[in-house]
Coordinates of C-alpha atoms in Angstrom, one line a residue:
X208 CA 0.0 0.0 0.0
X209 CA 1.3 3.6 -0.7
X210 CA 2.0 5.7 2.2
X211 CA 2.5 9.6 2.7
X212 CA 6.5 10.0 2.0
X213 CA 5.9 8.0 -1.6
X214 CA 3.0 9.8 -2.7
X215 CA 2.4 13.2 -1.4
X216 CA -1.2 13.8 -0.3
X217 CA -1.8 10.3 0.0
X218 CA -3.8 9.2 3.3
X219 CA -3.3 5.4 4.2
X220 CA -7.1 3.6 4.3
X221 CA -5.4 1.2 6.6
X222 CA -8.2 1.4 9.0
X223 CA -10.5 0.3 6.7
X224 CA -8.9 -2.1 4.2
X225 CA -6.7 -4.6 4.5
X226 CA -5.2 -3.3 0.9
X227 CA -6.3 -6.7 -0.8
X228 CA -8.0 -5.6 -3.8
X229 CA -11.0 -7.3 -3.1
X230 CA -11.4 -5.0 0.2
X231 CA -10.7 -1.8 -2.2
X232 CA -13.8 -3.3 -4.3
X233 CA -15.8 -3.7 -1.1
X234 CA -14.8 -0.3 0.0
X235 CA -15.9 1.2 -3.7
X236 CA -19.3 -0.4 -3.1
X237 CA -20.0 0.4 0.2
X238 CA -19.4 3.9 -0.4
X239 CA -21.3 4.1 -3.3
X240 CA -24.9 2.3 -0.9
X241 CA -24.4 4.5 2.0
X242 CA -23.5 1.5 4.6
X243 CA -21.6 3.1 6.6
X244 CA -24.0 6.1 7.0
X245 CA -23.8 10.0 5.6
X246 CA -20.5 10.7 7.5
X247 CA -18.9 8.2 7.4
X248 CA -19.6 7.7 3.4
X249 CA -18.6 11.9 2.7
X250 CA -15.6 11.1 4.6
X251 CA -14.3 8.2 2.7
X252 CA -15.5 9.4 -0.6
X253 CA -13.7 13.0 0.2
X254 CA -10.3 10.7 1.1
X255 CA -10.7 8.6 -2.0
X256 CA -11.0 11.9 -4.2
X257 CA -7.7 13.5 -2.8
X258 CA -6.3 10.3 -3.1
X259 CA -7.3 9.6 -6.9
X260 CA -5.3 13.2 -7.5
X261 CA -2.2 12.5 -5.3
X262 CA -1.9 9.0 -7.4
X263 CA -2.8 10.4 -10.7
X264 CA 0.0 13.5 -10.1
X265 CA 2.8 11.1 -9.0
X266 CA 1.9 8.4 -12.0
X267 CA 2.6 10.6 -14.3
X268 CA 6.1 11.2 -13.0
X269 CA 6.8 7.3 -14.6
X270 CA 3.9 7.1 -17.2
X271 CA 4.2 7.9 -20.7
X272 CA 1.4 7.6 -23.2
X273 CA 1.3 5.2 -26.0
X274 CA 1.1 7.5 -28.1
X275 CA 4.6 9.2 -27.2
X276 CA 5.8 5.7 -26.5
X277 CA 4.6 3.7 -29.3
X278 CA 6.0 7.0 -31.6
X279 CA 9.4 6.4 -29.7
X280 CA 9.5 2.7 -29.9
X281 CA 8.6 2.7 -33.7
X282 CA 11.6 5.5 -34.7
X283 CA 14.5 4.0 -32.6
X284 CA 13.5 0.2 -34.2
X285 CA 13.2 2.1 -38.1
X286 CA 16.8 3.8 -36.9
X287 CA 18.6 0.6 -35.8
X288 CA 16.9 -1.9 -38.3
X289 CA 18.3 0.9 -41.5
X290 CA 21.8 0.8 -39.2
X291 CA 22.2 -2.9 -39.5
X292 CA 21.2 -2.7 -43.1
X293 CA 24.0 -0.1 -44.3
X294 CA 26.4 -2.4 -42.3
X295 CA 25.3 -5.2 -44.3
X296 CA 25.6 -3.5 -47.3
X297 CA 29.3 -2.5 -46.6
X298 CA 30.3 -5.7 -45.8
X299 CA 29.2 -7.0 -49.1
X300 CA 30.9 -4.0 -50.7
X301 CA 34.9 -5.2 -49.1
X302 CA 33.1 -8.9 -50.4
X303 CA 33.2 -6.8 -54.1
X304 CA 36.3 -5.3 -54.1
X305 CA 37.9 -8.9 -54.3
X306 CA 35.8 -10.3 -57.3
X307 CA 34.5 -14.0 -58.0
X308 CA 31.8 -15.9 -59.4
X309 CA 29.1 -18.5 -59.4
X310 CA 29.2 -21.5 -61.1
X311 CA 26.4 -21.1 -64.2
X312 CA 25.2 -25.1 -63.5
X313 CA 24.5 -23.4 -59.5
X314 CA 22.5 -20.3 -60.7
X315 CA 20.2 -22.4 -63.2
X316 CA 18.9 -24.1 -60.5
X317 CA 17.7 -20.7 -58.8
X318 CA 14.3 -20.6 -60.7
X319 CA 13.5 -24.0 -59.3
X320 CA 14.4 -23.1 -55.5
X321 CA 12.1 -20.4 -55.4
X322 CA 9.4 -22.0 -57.7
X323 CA 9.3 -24.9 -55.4
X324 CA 9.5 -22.5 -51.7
X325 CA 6.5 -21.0 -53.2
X326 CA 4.7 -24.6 -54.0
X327 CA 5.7 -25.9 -50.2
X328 CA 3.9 -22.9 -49.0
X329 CA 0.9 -24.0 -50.3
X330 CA 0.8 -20.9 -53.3
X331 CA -1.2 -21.7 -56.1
X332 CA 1.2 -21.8 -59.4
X333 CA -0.6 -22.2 -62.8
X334 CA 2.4 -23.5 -65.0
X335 CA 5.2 -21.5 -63.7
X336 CA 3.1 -18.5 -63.1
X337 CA 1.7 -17.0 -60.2
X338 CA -2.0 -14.8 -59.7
X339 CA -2.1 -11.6 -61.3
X340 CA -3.3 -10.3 -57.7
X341 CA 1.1 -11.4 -56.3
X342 CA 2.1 -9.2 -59.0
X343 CA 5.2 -8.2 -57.1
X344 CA 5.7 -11.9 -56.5
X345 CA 5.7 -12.4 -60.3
X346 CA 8.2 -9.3 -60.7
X347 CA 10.6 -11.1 -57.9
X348 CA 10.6 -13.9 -59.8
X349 CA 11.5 -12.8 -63.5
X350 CA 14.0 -10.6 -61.7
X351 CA 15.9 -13.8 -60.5
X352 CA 14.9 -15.9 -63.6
X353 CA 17.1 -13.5 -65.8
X354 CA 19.6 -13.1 -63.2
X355 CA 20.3 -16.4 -63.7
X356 CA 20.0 -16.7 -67.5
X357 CA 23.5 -16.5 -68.9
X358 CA 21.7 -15.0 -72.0
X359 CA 20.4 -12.9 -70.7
X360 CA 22.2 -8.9 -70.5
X361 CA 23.1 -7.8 -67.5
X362 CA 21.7 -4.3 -67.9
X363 CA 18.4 -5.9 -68.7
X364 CA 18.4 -7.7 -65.3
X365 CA 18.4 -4.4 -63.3
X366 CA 16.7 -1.0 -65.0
X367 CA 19.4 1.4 -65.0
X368 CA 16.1 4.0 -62.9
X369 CA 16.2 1.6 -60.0
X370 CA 19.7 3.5 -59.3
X371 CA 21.9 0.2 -58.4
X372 CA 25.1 1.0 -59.8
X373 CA 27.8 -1.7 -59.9
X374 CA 31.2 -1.5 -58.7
X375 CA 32.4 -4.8 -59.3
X376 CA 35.6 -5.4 -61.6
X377 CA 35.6 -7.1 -64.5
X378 CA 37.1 -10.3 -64.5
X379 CA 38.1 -13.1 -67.1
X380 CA 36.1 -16.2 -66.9
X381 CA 34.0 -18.5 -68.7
X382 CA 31.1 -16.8 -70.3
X383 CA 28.8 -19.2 -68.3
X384 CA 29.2 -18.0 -65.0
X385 CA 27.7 -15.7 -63.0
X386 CA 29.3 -12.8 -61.3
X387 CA 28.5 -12.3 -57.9
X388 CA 27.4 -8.8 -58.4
X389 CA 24.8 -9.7 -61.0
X390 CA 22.7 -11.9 -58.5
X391 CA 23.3 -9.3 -55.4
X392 CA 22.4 -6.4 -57.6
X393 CA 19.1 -8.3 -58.8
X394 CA 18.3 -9.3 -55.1
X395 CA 18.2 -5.5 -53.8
X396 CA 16.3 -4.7 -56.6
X397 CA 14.2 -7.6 -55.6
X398 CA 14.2 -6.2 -52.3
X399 CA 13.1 -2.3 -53.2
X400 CA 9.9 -4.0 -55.4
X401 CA 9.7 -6.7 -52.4
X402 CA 8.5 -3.3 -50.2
X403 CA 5.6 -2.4 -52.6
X404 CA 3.5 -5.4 -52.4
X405 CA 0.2 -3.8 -51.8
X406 CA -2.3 -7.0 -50.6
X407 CA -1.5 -9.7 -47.9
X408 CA -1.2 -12.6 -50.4
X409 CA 1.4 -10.4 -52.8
X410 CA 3.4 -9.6 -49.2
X411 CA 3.4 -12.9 -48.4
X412 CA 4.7 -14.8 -51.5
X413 CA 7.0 -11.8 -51.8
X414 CA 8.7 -12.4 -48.4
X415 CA 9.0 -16.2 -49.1
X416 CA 10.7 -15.7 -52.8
X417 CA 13.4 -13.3 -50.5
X418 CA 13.9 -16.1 -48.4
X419 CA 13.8 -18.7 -50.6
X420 CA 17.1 -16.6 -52.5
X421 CA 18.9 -16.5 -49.2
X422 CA 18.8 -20.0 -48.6
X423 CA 19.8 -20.9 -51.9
X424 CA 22.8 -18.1 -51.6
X425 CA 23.7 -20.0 -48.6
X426 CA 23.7 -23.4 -50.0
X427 CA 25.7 -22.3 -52.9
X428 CA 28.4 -20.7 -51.1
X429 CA 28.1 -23.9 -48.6
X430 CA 28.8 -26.3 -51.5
X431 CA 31.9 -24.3 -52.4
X432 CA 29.9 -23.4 -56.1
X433 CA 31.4 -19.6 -55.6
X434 CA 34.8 -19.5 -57.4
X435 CA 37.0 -16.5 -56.4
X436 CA 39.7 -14.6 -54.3
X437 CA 39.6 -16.3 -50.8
X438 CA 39.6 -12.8 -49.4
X439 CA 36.6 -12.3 -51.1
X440 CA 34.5 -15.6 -50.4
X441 CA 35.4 -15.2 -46.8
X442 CA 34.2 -11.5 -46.9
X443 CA 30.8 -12.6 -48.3
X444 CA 30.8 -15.3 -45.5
X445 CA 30.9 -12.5 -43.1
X446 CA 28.2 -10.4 -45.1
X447 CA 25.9 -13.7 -45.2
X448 CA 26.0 -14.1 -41.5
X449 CA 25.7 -10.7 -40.8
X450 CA 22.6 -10.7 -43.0
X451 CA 21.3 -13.7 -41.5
X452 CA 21.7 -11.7 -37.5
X453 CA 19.9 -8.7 -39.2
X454 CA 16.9 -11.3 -40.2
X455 CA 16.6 -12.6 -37.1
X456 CA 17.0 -9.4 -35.8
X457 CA 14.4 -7.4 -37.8
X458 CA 12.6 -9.5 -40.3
X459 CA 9.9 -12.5 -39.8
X460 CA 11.9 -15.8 -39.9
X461 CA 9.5 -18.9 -39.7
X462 CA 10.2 -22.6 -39.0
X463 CA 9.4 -25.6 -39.9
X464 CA 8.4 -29.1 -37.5
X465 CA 10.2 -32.6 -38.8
X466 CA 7.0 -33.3 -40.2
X467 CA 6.4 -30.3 -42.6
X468 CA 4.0 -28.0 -40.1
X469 CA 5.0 -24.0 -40.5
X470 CA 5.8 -22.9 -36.9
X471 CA 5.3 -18.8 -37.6
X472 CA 7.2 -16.3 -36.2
X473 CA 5.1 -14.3 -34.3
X474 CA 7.1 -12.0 -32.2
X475 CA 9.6 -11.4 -35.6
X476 CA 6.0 -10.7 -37.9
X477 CA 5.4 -7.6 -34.8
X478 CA 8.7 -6.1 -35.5
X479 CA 8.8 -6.4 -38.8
X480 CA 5.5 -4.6 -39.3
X481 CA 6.6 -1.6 -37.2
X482 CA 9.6 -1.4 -39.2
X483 CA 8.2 -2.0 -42.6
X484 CA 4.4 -0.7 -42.1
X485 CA 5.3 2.5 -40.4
X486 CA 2.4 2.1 -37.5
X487 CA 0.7 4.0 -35.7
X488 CA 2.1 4.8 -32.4
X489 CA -0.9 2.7 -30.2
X490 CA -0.9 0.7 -32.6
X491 CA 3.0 -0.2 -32.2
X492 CA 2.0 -0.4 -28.3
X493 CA -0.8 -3.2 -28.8
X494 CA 1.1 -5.0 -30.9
X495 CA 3.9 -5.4 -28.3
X496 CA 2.1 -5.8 -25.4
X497 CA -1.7 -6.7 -25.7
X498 CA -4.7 -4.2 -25.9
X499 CA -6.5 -4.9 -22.7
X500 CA -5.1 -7.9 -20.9
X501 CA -1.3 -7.0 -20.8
X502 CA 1.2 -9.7 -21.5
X503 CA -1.4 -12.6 -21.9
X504 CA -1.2 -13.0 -25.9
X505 CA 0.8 -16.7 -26.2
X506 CA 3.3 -14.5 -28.4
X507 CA 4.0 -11.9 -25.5
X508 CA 7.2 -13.1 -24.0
X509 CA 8.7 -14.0 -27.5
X510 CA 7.8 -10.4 -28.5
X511 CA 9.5 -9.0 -26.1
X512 CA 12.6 -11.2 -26.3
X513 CA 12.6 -9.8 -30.0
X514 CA 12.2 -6.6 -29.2
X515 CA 15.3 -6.6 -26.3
X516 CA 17.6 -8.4 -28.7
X517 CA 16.7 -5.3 -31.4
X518 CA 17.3 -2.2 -28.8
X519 CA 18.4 -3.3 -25.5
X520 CA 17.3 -3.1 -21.9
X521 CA 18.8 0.2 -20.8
X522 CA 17.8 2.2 -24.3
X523 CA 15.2 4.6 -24.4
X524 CA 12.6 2.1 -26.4
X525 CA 12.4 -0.2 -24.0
X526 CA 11.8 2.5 -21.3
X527 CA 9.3 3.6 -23.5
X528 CA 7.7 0.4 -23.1
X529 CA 7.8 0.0 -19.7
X530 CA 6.1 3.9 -19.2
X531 CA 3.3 3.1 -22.2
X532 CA 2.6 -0.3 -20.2
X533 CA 2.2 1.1 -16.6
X534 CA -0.2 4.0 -18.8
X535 CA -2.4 1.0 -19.3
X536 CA -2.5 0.1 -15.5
X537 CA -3.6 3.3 -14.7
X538 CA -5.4 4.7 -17.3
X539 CA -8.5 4.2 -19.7
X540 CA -8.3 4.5 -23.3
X541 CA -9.6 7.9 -22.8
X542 CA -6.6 9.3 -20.6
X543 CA -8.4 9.2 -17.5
X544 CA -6.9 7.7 -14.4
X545 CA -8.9 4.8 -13.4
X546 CA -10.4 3.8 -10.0
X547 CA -8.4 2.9 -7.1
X548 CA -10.4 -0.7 -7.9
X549 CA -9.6 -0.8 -11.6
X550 CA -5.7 0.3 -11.4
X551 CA -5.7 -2.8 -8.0
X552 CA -7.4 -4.8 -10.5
X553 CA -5.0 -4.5 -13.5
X554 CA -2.0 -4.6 -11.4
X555 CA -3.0 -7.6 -10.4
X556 CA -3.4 -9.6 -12.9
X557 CA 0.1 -9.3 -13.8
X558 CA 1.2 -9.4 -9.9
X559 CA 0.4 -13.1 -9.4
X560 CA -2.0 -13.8 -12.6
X561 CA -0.5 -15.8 -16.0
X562 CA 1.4 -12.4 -17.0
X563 CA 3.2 -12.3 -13.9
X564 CA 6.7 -13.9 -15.7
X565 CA 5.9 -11.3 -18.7
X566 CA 5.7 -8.3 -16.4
X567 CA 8.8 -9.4 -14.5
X568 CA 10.7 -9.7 -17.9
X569 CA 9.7 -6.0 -19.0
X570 CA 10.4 -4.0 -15.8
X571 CA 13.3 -6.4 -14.1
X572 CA 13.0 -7.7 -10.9
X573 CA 13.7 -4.5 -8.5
X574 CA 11.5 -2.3 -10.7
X575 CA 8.5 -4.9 -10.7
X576 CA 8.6 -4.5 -6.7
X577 CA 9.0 -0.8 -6.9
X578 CA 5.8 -0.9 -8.8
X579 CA 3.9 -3.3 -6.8
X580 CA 5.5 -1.5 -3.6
X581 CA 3.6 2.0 -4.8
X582 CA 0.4 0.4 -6.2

């Protein structure tokens, strides 16, 4: 229970309550039928109304809205996620500078790979081809297809208005293979279109052609099909990984079980949406921590584990977090504080409910008892 020194203007209902929040609720209802008479009643209803404003002026000394939270969580996870991309995308550069090739037999079974990633997933193909409504899809997938088609011009593979330039040297080699360059340049064109997908199906089956490169990249460079300086395949190694921690990171990476089920990435689809979809601020707040119930989505702890590899425990976003959470203890969707019952009620669901472990894992041990010390 609060007491005077921690909350200034606070008066202790010890006298009357045990500070269970059941006695609070008793208390609210008594008060509200007259039980304990006209004096009595005015007198606890006067103490409850200077109370509700000593408790309402010192929450807002650790509150913060969701709308100023969700705003600060969604720009530092934009910052850090286009942070780790630039670093990506130097690495790959030093991988550049030392030049090399794919063998041409590796690249024509690209097509295929993604072809078949789209099949697994349960895409409707008619031929080769997908709906017109996964137009971007489609795009992704000619892009690569001429990528690796030996025949086909290199300046055709990426439109000179997309603006990605090559740096790559020209090396001798056998007319069959495929630069390294060629395919890297056609997957961040891939990726700029990837961005414009405009319906849920065409997002989808966009993401899983991405994906579907990557792996084959890996598997390439895995079965030693990438012939070059060894300065240079060890410096793509480095980008690969580096991409791969950036993935895992910021993007959506689903599983799969031995026997074939998808296990989706929940907490990894939450941050890639804030990144990618630009929400809302409260939007960005319920997607992190629930809407009502705090921490009791099945997803919750994962989220946040995703969320504290991105930014950290002592950065400002997760502080953020912390502030727009307790705002959901005390107040309404409206902005209004709630009842002494109401804020009792919601604290304690996540003081020895299911969300208990969550709410630990958000505010830390010795902040969780600070917080439970003052409610």
């Amino acid at each position: 229970m609060a007491i005077e020194k921690e909350i200034p203007g606070f008066k202790p209902l010890k006298a009357f309550v045990s500070g269970d929040p059941s006695d609070f609720a008793e208390l609210d209802r008594a008060i509200r039928k007259g039980n304990y008479g006209p004096e009595v009643q005015n007198r606890f209803a006067e103490i409850m109304r200077r109370n509700q404003e000593a408790v309402e002026q010192r929450s807002r000394d650790f509150v913060r809205s969701p709308e100023e939270g969700g705003a600060i969580i969604r720009e530092g996870l934009q910052e850090r996620s286009a942070a780790s991309k630039e670093g990506v995308q130097d690495l790959y550069q030093q991988a550049y500078e030392s030049p090399g090739q794919f063998d041409a037999q590796a690249v024509r079974e690209l097509p295929g790979a993604l072809s078949g990633r789209l099949e697994k997933e349960g895409f409707k193909m008619a031929g080769e081809e997908l709906p017109e409504e996964m137009k971007t899809a489609r795009q992704l997938l000619s892009i690569f297809g001429k990528a690796a088609d030996t025949g086909t011009p290199a300046s055709t593979v990426v439109p000179a208005k997309a603006g990605i330039t090559s740096t790559a040297k020209e090396i001798p080699g056998q007319a069959s293979d495929i630069p390294l360059e060629r395919l890297e340049q056609a997957r961040r064109y891939a990726g700029q279109l990837a961005q414009a997908a405009d319906n849920n199906a065409d997002r989808a089956a966009s993401r899983q052609v991405m994906r579907a490169y990557d792996e084959w990249f890996d598997d390439a460079l895995n079965r030693e099909l990438y012939k070059g300086d060894p300065k240079s395949v060890e410096a793509l190694k480095r980008a690969r990984e580096a991409h791969r921690e950036r993935r895992s990171t910021y993007g959506q990476s689903d599983r799969w079980s031995e026997s074939g089920r998808k296990i989706k990435d929940q907490a990894g689809n939450v941050i890639a949406d804030i990144i990618e979809q630009d929400l809302n601020p409260v939007s960005v707040v319920d997607n992190i921590i629930g809407r009502s119930q705090l921490g009791m989505n099945k997803s919750s702890e994962a989220i946040l584990g995703r969320l504290e590899k991105a930014v950290g425990r002592k950065s400002p976003e997760w502080a953020a977090l912390q502030e727009s959470a307790l705002h959901r203890v005390f107040y309404d969707p409206r902005g209004r504080l709630k009842s002494t019952g109401e804020i009792l009620k919601a604290w304690d669901g996540m003081r020895k409910g299911d969300a208990k472990r969550w709410a630990v894992r958000l505010f830390g041990r010795d902040q969780f008892d600070n917080v439970n010390r003052f409610v």
